Short mmCIF file of C-alpha atoms in Angstrom, two decimals:
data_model
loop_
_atom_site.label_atom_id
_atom_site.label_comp_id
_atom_site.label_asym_id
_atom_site.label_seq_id
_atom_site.Cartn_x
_atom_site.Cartn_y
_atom_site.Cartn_z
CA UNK K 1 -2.22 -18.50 35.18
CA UNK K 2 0.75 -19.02 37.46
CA UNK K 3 -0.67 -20.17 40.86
CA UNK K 4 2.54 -19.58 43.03
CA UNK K 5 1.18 -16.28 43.17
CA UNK K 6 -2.05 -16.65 44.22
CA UNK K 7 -3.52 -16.41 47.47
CA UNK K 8 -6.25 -19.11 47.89
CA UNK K 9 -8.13 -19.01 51.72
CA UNK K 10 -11.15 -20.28 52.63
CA UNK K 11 -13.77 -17.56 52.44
CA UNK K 12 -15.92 -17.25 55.14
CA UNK K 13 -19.41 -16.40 53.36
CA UNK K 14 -18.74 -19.53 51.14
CA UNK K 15 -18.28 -21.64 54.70
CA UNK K 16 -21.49 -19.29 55.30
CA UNK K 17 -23.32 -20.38 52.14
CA UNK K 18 -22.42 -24.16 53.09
CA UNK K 19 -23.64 -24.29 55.90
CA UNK K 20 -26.85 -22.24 54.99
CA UNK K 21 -27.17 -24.72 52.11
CA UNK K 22 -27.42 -27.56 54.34
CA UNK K 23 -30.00 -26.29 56.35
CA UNK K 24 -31.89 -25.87 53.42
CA UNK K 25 -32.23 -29.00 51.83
CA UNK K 26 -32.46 -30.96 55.38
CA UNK K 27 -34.58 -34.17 54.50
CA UNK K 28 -34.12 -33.86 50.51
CA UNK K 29 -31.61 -35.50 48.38
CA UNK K 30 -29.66 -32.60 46.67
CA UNK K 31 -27.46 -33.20 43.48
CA UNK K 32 -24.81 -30.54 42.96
CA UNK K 33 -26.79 -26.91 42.23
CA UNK K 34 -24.01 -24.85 42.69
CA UNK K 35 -20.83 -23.87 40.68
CA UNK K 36 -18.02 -25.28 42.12
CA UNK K 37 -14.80 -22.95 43.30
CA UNK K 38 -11.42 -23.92 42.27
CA UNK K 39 -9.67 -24.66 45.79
CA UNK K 40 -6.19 -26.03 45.90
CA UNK K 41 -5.84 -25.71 49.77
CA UNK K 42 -5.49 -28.47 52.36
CA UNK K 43 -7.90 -29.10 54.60
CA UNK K 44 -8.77 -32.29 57.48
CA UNK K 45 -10.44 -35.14 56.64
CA UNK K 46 -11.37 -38.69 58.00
CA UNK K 47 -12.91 -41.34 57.34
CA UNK K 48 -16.93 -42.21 59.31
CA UNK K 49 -17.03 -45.71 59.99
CA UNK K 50 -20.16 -46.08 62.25
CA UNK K 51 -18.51 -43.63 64.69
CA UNK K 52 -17.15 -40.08 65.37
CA UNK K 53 -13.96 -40.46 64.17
CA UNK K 54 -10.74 -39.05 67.22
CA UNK K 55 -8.82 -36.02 66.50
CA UNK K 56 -5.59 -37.89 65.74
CA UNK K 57 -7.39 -39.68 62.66
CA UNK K 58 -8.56 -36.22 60.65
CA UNK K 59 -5.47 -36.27 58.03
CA UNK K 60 -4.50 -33.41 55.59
CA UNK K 61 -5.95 -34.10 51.87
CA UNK K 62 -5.17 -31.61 48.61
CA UNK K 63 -8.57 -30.23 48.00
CA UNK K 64 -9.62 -29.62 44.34
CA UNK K 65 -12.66 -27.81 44.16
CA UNK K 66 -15.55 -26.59 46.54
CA UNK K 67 -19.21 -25.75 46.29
CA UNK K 68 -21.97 -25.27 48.83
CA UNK K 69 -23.43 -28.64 48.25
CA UNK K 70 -19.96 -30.27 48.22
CA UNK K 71 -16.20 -30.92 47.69
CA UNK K 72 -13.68 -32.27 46.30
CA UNK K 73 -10.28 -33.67 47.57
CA UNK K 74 -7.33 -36.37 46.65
CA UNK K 75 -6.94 -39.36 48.68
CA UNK K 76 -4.36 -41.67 48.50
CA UNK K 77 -5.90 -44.78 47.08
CA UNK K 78 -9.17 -46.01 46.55
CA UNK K 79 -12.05 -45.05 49.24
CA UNK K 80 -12.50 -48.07 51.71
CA UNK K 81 -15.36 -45.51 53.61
CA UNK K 82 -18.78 -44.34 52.22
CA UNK K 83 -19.02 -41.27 54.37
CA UNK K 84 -16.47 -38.63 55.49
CA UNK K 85 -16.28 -35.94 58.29
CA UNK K 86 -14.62 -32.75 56.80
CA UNK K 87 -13.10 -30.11 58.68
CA UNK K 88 -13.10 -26.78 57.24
CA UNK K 89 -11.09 -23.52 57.80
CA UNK K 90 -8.02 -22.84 59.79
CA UNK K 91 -7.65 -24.12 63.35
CA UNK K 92 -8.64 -23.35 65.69
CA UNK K 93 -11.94 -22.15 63.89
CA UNK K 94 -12.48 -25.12 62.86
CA UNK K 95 -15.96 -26.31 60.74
CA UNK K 96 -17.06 -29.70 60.71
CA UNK K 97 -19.39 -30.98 57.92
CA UNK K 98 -20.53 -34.88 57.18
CA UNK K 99 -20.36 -35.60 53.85
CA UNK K 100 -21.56 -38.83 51.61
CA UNK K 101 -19.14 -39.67 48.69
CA UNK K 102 -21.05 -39.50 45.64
CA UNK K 103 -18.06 -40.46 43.03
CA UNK K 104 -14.25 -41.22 42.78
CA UNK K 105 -12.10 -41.69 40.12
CA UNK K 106 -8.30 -42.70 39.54
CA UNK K 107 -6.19 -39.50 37.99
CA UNK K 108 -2.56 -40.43 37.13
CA UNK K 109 0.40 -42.12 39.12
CA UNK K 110 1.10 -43.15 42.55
CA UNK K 111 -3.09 -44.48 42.85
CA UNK K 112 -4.00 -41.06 44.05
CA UNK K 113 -7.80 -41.10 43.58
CA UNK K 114 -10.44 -38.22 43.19
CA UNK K 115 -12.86 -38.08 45.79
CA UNK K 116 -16.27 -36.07 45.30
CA UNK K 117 -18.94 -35.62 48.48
CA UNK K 118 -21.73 -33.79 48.69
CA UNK K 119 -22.43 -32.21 52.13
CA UNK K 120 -25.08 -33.91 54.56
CA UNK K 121 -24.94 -32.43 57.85
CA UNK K 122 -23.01 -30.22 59.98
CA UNK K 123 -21.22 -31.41 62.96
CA UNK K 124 -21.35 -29.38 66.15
CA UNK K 125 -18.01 -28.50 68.01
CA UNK K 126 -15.70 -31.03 68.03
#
């Protein structure tokens, strides 16, 4: 399949779904239960360390795949940070979701690294 042609977007029932998700298994642990979506788009991301993290430290990661339970996204070496804040959709509709990264993994050159979270909470307007 030649992907230069193809129009990937975050789809709003999906961000719908995510969020419904999430409200759903508040208080449970939930391992993924959902088939993930191929999703080469770039979205914000930053690191949680003990606090909300500013604006200015959200940076742009290539995601790889999404569910409602969780995503995926390249970072640029390994993850120094347990938890992430994820902000999804185009600004300025911005959605913010906490996530917990469940796995990473090397893939390739340059010490890019696979990060997978599965969603926790969702953040109120930021």
């Amino acid at each position: 399949m030649d992907l230069a042609n193809v129009h990937f977007e975050l789809n709003a029932d999906l961000l719908d779904d995510i969020i419904a998700s999430l409200q759903r298994v508040a208080g449970r642990r939930e391992r993924r239960q959902s088939a993930r979506q191929f999703f080469p788009l770039r979205q914000k991301v930053a690191p949680f360390y003990r606090k909300m993290p500013k604006a200015e430290q959200f940076v742009a990661v290539s995601c790889h795949d999404l569910s409602t339970s969780g995503i995926a996204f390249f970072w640029p070496g390994l993850p120094d940070f347990s938890k992430v804040i994820v902000a999804l959709g185009k600004e300025p509709s911005l959605t913010y979701l906490g996530a917990r990264v469940v796995r990473h993994e090397e893939c390739g050159p340059g010490d890019r690294v696979l990060i997978g979270c599965e969603f926790v909470d969702r953040i109120g307007v930021y």
